[in-house]
Coordinates of C-alpha atoms in Angstrom, one line a residue:
X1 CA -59.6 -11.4 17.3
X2 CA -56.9 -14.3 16.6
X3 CA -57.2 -16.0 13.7
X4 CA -56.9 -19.2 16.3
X5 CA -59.7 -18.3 18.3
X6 CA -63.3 -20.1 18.5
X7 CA -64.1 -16.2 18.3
X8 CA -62.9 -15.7 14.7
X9 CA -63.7 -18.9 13.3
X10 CA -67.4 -18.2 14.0
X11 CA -66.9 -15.0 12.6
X12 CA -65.9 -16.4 9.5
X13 CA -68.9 -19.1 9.6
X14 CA -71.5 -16.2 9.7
X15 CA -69.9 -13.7 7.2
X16 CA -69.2 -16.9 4.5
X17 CA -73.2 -17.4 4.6
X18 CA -74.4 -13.7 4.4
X19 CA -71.7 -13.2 1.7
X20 CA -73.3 -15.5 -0.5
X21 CA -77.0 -14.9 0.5
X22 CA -77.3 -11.2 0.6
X23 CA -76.9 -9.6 -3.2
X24 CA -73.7 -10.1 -5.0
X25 CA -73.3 -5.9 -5.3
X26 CA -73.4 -5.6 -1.5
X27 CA -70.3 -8.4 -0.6
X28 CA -67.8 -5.9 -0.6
X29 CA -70.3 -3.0 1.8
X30 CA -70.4 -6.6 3.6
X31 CA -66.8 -6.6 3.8
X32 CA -66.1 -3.3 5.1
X33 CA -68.3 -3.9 8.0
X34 CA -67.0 -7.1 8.8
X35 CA -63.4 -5.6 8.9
X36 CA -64.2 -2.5 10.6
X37 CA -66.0 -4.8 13.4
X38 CA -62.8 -7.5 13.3
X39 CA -60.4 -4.0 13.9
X40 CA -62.9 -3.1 16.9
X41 CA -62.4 -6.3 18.6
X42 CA -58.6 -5.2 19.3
X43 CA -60.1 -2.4 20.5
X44 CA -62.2 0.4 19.4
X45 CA -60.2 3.4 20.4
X46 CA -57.9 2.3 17.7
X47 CA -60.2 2.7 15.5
X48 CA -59.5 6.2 15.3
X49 CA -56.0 5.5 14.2
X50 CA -57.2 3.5 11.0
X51 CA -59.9 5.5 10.1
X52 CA -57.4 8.7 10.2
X53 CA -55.3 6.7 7.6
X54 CA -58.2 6.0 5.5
X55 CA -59.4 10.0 5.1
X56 CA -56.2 11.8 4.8
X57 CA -55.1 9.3 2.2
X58 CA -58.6 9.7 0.1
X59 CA -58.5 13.1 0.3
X60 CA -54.2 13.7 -0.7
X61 CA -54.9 10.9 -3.3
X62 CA -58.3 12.6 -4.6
X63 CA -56.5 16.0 -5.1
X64 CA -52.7 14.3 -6.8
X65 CA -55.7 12.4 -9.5
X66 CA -57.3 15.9 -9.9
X67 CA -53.9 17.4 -10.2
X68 CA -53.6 14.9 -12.7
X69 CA -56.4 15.4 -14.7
X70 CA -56.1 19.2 -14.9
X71 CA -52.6 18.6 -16.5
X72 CA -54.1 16.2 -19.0
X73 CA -56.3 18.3 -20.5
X74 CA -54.1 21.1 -20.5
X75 CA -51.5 19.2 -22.7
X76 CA -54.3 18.0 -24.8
X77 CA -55.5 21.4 -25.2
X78 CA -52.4 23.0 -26.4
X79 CA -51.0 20.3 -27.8
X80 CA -48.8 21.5 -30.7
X81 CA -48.7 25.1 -29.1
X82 CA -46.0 23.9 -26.6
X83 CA -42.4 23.6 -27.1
X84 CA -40.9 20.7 -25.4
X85 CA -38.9 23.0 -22.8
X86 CA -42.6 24.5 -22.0
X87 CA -43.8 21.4 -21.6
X88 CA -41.1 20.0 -19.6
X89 CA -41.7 23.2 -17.2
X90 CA -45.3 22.6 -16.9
X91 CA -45.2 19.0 -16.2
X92 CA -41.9 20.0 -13.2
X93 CA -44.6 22.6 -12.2
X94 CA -47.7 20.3 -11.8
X95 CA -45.3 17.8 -9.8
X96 CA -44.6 19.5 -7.3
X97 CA -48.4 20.4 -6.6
X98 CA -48.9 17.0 -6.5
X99 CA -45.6 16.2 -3.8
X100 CA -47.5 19.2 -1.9
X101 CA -50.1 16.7 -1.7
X102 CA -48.4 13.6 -0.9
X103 CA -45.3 14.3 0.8
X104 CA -47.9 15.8 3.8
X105 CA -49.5 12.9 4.0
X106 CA -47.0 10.5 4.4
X107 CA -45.2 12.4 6.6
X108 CA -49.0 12.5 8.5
X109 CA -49.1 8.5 8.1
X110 CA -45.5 7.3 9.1
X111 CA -45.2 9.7 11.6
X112 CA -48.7 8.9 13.6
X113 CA -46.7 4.7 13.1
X114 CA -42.9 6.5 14.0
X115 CA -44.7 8.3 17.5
X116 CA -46.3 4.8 18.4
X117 CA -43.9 2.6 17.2
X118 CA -40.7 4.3 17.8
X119 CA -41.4 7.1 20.9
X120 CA -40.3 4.8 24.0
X121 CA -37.4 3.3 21.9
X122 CA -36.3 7.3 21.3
X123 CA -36.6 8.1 24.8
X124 CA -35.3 5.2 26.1
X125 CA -31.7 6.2 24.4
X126 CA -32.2 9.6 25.2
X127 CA -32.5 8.9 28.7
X128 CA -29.4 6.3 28.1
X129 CA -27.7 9.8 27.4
X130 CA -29.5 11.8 30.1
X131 CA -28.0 9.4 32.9
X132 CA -24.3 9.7 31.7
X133 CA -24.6 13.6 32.7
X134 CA -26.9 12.5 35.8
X135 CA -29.9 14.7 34.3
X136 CA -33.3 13.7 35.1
X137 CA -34.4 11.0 33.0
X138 CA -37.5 11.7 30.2
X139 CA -40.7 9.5 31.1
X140 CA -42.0 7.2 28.4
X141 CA -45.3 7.2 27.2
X142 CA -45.9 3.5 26.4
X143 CA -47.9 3.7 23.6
X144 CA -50.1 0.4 22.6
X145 CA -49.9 -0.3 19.4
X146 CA -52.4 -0.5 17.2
X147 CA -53.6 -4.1 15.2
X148 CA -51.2 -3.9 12.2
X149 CA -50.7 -0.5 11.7
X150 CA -47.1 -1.6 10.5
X151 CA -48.9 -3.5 7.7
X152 CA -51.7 -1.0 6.8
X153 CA -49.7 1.9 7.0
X154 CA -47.2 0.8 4.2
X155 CA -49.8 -0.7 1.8
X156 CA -51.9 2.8 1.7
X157 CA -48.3 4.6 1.4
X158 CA -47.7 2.6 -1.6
X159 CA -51.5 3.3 -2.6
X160 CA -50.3 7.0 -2.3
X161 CA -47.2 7.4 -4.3
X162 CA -48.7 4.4 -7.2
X163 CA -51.3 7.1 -7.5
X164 CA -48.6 10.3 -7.5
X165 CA -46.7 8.6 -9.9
X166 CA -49.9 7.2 -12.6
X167 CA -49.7 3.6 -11.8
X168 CA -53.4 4.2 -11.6
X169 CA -56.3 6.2 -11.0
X170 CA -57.4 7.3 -7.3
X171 CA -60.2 5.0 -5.9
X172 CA -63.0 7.8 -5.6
X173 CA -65.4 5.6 -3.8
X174 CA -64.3 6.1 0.2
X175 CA -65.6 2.8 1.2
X176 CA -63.9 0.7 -1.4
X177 CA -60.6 2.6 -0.1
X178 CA -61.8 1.9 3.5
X179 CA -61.9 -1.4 2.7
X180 CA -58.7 -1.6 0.8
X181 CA -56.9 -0.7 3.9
X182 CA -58.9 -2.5 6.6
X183 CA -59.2 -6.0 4.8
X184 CA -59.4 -7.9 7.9
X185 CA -57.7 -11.7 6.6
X186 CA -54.6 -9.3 5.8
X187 CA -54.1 -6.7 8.5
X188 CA -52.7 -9.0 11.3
X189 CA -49.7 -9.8 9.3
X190 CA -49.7 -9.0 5.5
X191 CA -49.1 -9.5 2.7
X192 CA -48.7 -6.1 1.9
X193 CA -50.7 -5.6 -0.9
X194 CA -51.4 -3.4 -4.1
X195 CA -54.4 -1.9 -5.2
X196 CA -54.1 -2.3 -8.8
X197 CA -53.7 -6.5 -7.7
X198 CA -56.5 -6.8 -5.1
X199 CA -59.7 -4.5 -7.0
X200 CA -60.0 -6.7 -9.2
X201 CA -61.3 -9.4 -7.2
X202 CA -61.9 -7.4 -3.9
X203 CA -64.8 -5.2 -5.5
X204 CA -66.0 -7.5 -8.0
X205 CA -69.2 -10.0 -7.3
X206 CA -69.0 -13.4 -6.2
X207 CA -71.3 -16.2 -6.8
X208 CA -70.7 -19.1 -4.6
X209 CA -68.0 -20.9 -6.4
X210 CA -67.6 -24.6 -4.8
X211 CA -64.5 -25.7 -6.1
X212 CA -62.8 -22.2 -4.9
X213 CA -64.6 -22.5 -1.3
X214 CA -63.0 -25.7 -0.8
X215 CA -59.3 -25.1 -1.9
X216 CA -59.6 -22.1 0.2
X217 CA -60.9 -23.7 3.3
X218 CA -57.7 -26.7 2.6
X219 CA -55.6 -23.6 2.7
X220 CA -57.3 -22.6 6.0
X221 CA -56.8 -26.2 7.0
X222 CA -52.9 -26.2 6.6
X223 CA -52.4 -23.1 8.0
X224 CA -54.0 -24.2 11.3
X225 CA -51.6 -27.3 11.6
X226 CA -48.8 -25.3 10.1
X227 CA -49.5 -22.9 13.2
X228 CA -51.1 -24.8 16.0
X229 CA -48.9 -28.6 15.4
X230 CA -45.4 -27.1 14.3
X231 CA -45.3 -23.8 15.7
X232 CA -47.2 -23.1 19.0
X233 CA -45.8 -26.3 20.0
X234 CA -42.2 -26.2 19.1
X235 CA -42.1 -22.3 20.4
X236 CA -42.4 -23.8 24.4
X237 CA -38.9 -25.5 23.5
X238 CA -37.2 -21.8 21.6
X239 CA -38.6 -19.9 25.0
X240 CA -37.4 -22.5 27.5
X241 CA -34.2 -21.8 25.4
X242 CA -33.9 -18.3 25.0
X243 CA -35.6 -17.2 28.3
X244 CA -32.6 -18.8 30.3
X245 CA -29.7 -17.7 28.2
X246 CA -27.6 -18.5 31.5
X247 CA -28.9 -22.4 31.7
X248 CA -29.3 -23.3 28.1
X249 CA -25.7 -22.5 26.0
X250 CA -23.6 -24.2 23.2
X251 CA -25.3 -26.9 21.3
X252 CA -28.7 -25.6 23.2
X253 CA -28.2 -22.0 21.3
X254 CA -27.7 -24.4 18.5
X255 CA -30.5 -26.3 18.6
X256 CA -32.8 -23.3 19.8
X257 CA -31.6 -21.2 16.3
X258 CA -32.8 -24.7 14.0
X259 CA -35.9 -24.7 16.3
X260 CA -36.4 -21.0 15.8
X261 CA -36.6 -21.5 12.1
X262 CA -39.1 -24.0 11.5
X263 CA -41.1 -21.9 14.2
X264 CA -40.9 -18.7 12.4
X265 CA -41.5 -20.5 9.1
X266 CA -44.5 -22.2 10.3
X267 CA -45.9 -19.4 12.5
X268 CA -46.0 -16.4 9.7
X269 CA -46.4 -19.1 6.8
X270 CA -49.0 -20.6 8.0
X271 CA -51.0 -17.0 9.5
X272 CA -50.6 -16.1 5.4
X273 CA -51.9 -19.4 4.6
X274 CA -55.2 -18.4 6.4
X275 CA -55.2 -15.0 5.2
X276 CA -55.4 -16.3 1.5
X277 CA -57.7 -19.4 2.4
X278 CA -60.0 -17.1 3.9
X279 CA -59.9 -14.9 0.7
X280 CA -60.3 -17.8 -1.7
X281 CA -63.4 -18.4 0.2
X282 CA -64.9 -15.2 -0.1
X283 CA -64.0 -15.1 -3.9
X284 CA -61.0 -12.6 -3.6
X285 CA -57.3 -13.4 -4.7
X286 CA -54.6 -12.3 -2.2
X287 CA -51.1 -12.5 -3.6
X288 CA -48.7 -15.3 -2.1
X289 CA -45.9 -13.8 0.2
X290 CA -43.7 -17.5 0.4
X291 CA -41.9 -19.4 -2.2
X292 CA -40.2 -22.1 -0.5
X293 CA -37.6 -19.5 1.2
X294 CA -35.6 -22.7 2.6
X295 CA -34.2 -23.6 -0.5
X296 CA -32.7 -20.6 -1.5
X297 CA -29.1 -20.3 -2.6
X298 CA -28.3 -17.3 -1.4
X299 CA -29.3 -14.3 1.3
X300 CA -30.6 -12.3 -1.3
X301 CA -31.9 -15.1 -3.0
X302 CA -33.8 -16.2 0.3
X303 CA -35.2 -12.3 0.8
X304 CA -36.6 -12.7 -2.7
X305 CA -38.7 -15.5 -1.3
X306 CA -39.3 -14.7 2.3
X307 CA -42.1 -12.2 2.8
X308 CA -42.1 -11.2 -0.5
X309 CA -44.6 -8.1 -0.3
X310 CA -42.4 -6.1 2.0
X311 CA -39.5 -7.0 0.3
X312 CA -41.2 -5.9 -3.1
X313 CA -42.4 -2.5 -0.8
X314 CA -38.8 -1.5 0.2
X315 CA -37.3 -2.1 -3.4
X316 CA -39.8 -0.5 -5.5
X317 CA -40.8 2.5 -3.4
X318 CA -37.1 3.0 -1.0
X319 CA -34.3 1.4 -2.8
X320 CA -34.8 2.8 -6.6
X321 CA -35.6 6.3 -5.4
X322 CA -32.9 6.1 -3.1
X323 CA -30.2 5.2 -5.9
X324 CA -31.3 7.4 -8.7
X325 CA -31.8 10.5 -6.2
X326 CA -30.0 13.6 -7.2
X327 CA -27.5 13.6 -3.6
X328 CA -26.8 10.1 -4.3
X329 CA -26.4 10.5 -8.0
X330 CA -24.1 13.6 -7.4
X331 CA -22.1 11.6 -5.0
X332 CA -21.1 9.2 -7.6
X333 CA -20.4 11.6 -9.9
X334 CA -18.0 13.1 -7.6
X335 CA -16.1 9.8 -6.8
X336 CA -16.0 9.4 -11.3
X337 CA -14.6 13.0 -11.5
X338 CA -12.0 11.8 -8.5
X339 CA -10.7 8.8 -10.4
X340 CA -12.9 6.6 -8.0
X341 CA -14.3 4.4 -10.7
X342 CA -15.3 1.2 -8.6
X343 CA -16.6 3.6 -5.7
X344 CA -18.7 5.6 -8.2
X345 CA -20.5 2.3 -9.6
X346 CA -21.1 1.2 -5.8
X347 CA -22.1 4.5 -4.3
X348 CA -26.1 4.0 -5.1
X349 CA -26.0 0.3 -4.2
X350 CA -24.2 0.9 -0.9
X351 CA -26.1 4.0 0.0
X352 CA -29.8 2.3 -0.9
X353 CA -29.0 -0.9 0.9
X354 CA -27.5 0.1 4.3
X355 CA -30.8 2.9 4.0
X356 CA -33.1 0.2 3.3
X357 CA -31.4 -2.4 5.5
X358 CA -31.6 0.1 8.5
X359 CA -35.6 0.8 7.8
X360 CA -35.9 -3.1 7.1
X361 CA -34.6 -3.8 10.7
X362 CA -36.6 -1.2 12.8
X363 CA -39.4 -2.1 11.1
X364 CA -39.7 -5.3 12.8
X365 CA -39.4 -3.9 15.8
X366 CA -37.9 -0.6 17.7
X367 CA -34.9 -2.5 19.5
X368 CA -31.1 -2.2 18.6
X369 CA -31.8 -6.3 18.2
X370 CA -33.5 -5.6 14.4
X371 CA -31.3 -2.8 13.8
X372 CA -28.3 -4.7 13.5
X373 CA -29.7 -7.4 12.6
X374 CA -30.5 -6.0 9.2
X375 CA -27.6 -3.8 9.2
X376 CA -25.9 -7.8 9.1
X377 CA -28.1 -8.7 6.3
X378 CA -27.2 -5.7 4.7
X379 CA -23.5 -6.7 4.9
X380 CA -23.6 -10.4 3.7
X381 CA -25.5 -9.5 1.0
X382 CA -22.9 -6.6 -0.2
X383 CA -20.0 -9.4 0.6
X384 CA -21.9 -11.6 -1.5
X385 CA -21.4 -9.1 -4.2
X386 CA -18.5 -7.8 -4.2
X387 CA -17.3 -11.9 -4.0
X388 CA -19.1 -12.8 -7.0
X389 CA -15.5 -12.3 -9.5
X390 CA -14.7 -14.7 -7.1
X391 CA -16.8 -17.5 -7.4
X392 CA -17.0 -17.1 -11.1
X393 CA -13.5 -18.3 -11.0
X394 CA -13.9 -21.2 -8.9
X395 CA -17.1 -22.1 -10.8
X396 CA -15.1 -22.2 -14.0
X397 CA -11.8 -24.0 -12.3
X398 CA -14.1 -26.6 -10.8
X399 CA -17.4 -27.7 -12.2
X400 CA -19.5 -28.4 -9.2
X401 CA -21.8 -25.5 -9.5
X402 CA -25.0 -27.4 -10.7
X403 CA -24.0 -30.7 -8.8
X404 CA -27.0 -32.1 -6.3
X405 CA -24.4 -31.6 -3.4
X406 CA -23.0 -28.4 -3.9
X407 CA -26.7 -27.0 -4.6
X408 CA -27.4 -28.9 -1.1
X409 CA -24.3 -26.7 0.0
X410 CA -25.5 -24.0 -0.8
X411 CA -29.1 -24.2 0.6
X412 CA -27.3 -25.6 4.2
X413 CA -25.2 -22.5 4.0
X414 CA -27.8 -20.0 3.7
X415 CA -30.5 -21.7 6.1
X416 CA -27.5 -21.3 8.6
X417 CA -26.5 -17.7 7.8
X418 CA -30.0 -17.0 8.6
X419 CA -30.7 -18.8 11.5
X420 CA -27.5 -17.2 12.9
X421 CA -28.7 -13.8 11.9
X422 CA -32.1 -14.4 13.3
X423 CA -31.0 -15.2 17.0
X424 CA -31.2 -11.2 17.1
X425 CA -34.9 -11.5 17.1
X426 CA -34.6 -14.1 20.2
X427 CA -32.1 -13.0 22.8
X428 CA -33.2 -9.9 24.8
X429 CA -30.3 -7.5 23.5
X430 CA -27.5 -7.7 21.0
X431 CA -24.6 -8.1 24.2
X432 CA -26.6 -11.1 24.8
X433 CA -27.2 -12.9 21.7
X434 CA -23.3 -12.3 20.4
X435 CA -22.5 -13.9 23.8
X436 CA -24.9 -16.9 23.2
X437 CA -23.6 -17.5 19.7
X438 CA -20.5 -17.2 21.2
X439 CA -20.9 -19.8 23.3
X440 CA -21.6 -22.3 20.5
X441 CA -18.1 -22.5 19.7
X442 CA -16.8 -22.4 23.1
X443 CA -18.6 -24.9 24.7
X444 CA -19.4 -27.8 22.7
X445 CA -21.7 -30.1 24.6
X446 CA -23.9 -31.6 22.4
X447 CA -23.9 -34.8 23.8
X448 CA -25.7 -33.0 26.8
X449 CA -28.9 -32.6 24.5
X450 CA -29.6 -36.4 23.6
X451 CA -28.8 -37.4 27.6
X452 CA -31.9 -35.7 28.6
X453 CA -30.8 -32.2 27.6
X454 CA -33.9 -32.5 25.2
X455 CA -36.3 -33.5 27.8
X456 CA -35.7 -30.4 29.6
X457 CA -36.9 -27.8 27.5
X458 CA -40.7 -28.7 27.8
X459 CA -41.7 -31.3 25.4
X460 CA -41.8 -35.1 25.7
X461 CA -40.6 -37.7 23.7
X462 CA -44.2 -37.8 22.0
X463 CA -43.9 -34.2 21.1
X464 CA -40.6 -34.6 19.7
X465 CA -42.0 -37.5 17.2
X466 CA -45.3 -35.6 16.5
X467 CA -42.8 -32.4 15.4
X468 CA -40.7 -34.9 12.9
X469 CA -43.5 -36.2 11.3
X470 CA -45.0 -32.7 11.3
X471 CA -41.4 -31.3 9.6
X472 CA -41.3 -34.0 7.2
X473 CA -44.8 -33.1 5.8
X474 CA -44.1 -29.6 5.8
X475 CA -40.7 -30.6 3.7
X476 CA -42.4 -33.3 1.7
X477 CA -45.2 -30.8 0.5
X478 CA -42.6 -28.0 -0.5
X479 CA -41.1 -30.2 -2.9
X480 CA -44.2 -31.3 -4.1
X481 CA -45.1 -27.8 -4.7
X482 CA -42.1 -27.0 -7.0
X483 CA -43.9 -28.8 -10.1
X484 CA -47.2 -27.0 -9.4
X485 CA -50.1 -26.2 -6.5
X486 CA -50.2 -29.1 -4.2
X487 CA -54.4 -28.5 -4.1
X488 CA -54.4 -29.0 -7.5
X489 CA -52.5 -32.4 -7.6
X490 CA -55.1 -33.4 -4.5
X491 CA -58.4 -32.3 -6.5
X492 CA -57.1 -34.7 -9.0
X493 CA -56.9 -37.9 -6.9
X494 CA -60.4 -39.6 -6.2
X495 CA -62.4 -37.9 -3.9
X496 CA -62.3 -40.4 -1.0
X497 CA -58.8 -39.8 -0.6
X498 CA -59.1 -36.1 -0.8
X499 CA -61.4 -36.1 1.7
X500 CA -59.5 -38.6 3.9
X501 CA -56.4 -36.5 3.7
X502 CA -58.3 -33.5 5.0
X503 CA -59.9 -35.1 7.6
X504 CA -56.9 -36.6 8.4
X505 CA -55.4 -33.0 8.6
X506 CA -58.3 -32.0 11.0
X507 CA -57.7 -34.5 13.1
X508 CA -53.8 -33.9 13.4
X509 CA -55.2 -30.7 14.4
X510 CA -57.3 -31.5 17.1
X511 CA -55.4 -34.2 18.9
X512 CA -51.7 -32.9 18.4
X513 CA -52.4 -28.9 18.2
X514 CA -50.5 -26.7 21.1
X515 CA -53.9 -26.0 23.4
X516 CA -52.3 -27.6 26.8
X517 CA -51.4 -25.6 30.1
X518 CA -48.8 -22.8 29.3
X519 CA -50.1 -22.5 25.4
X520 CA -50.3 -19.1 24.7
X521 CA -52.4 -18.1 22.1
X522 CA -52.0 -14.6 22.4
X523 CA -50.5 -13.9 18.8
X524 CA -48.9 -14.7 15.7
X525 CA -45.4 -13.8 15.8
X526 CA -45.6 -11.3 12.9
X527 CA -48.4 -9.7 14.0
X528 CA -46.1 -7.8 16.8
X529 CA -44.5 -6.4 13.9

């Protein structure tokens, strides 16, 4: 079920008004079935797939939190009978119980995501292989994929190891848990949440709470235009682009990378946007996963921004346990013992990154495209780095560094570092996209695109102006939201206007939405993820 479908948005009408009539202590029972029945929709055979995440997770978590508990009263027990080397041996002891536990289960979890994510990518290479010594090729099994399995896979693995390390108690109730995983606004395409940030609100009860309703149905509101005016429409001009790689080079690559990123913006920004509108309106706070990544200053300034949750994911639970693991740790050692000071400080960085980098890529797909194109990220971020001395000594030869134009610099710099990067998600393979970016410098005929050039790629002249305007709000409300929420600032203007400016919204909507011949509504770009 699409979050742009007549479908879902009568789904929604029904569940908002049995969520507030039926008793406040069954909303969240409510939830669970509504989610379970919005997985079913893509399918109920995949089903299977969520339901085994849900019950090999309760049970590892349920025996780490008795694990736990046993150790607790232990220690309390014997408290002042210990020596601190017995203790240390029974808490080593009582780990690794609880890693018998865990490291099972995740195995379970990412490998059931690695076989139906990953298996035709595997084979694929292995038959690359098998043809260079004319063997008989493997076939593939062309596994579909279940509805974010990507999303909900990662957020119970973090559930998992919060729990193995004492962030919190288990969640002994299995349909809280259930519900935890399957939270339908969220499973398309994140955020990737954490249990200790969602409970609060998730199992707690709701009366009807006007003034939350209607900031969450705004929310809704701009999500729709962000998607259906910006995105869906702009996208028939990035295909017309990137689907003819032999027609549409040089300033067309160009234009189809700046194109590309205001679609990816508005497509996964605005799918978030109606995740957390649509948990406002049931009462329920779902963490934001955007802060204005466009102005950032910096790669790994934008990354801190962009899709926050999985960004927060990959550091917390594969980056720090990466660079304080005992191989890695040992490593730099070995470089400090060898008179390798520099490489000894960088060992855990360089090791972590490229690691989480690699993982960061395939996760966004099983294609050599995302591989390298977070293996890139990886590298301009440790360039970045290692070029900081640098910079500090220009910064203090030249002050310039908090002038309006070299911040403006700086944000044109990175936006185009990214868009260049992210031409690896368009183009079919990497031989392809380093050709097309190629051709940006070799052929410069950018006078081609304003004598018609623009005309050809699908969209009229009326399209163009309806995307401008549509850009300038989207630009004009991020700085707006710098000093504080935008809905906030609108609540506090007289109602008529708020209520103009909404229905003015709607109507933007309905008149200049993508729902023509060709519009495919098939899915939000991140939900293929």
């Amino acid at each position: 079920m699409l979050f742009t479908s007549y479908r879902f948005i009568a789904f929604l009408l029904v569940l908002f008004f049995v969520y507030y009539l039926i008793p406040k202590h069954f909303q969240w029972k409510l939830l669970l079935v509504a989610s379970y029945l919005f997985y079913a929709f893509a399918g109920p055979k995949y089903l299977i797939y969520i339901l085994a995440t849900t019950l090999s997770t309760y049970c590892a978590s349920l025996r780490i939190d008795r694990i736990q508990s046993v150790q607790a009263g232990y220690l309390k027990e014997n408290k002042g009978k210990l020596d601190r080397k017995e203790r240390k041996a029974y808490k080593a002891q009582m780990k690794k119980k609880q890693r018998q536990w865990m490291i099972p289960c995740m195995v379970f979890n990412f490998g059931i995501l690695a076989v139906l994510k990953y298996a035709d990518f595997t084979i694929g290479n292995l038959n690359g292989l098998l043809r260079v010594f004319h063997v008989a090729e493997l076939p593939l099994p062309g596994f579909l994929l279940p509805l974010g399995i990507s999303f909900y896979t990662f957020q119970t693995m973090g559930y998992l190891i919060d729990v193995y390390r004492g962030k919190y108690p288990c969640e002994r109730n299995i349909g809280k848990l259930a519900l935890f995983i399957s939270f339908f606004p969220q499973l398309i395409q994140g955020p990737i949440s954490r249990f200790d940030d969602l409970k609060e609100t998730m199992f707690s009860e709701h009366p009807l709470d006007l003034r939350n309703v209607s900031f969450g149905l705004e929310r809704i509101l701009w999500g729709y235009f962000k998607k259906l005016v910006v995105a869906d429409k702009l996208l028939v001009a990035v295909n017309a682009i990137v689907k003819n790689p032999g027609q549409y080079e040089g300033a067309y690559v160009l234009a189809g990378m700046f194109f590309y990123a205001i679609t990816l913006y508005a497509d996964f920004t605005g799918g978030i946007d109606v995740a957390i509108g649509v948990g406002q309106v049931l009462g329920i706070r779902i963490q934001e996963n955007f802060i204005r990544p466009y102005f950032s200053r910096s790669i790994a300034e934008y990354w801190r921004r962009w899709h926050i949750s999985l960004g927060a994911w990959f550091r917390e639970y594969l980056f720090y346990p990466i660079s304080v693991s005992r191989p890695v740790l040992d490593s730099s050692r070995r470089c400090k013992k060898r008179g390798q000071g520099w490489l000894s400080r960088r060992l855990p960085i360089y090791v972590s990154s490229v690691i989480v980098w690699f993982v960061t890529g395939i996760w966004h797909g099983a294609a050599w495209n995302f591989i390298v194109w977070g293996l890139l990220n990886c590298l301009v971020i440790l360039i970045s780095e290692e070029c900081k001395p640098l910079y500090e000594k220009f910064h203090k030869r030249f002050s310039v560094k908090d002038t309006f134009w070299y911040r403006l610099f700086e944000v044109a710099r990175t936006f185009w570092l990214m868009s260049f990067l992210r031409t690896l998600d368009c183009y079919r393979d990497v031989g392809t996209t380093f050709r097309m970016v190629g051709t940006i410098f070799m052929e410069w005929n950018i006078g081609e695109l304003f004598r018609g050039g623009l005309m050809q790629l699908g969209l009229s002249v009326a399209d163009y102006g309806v995307l401008a305007v549509a850009v300038l709000l989207l630009l004009a409300v991020s700085l707006t939201g710098r000093t504080g929420s935008v809905r906030e600032k609108l609540a506090a203007r007289p109602v008529a206007f708020r209520y103009a400016a909404c229905f003015a919204m709607f109507t933007a909507i309905l008149i200049f939405g993508a729902y023509g011949a060709g519009y495919d509504a098939s899915q939000f770009i991140y939900s293929q993820f």
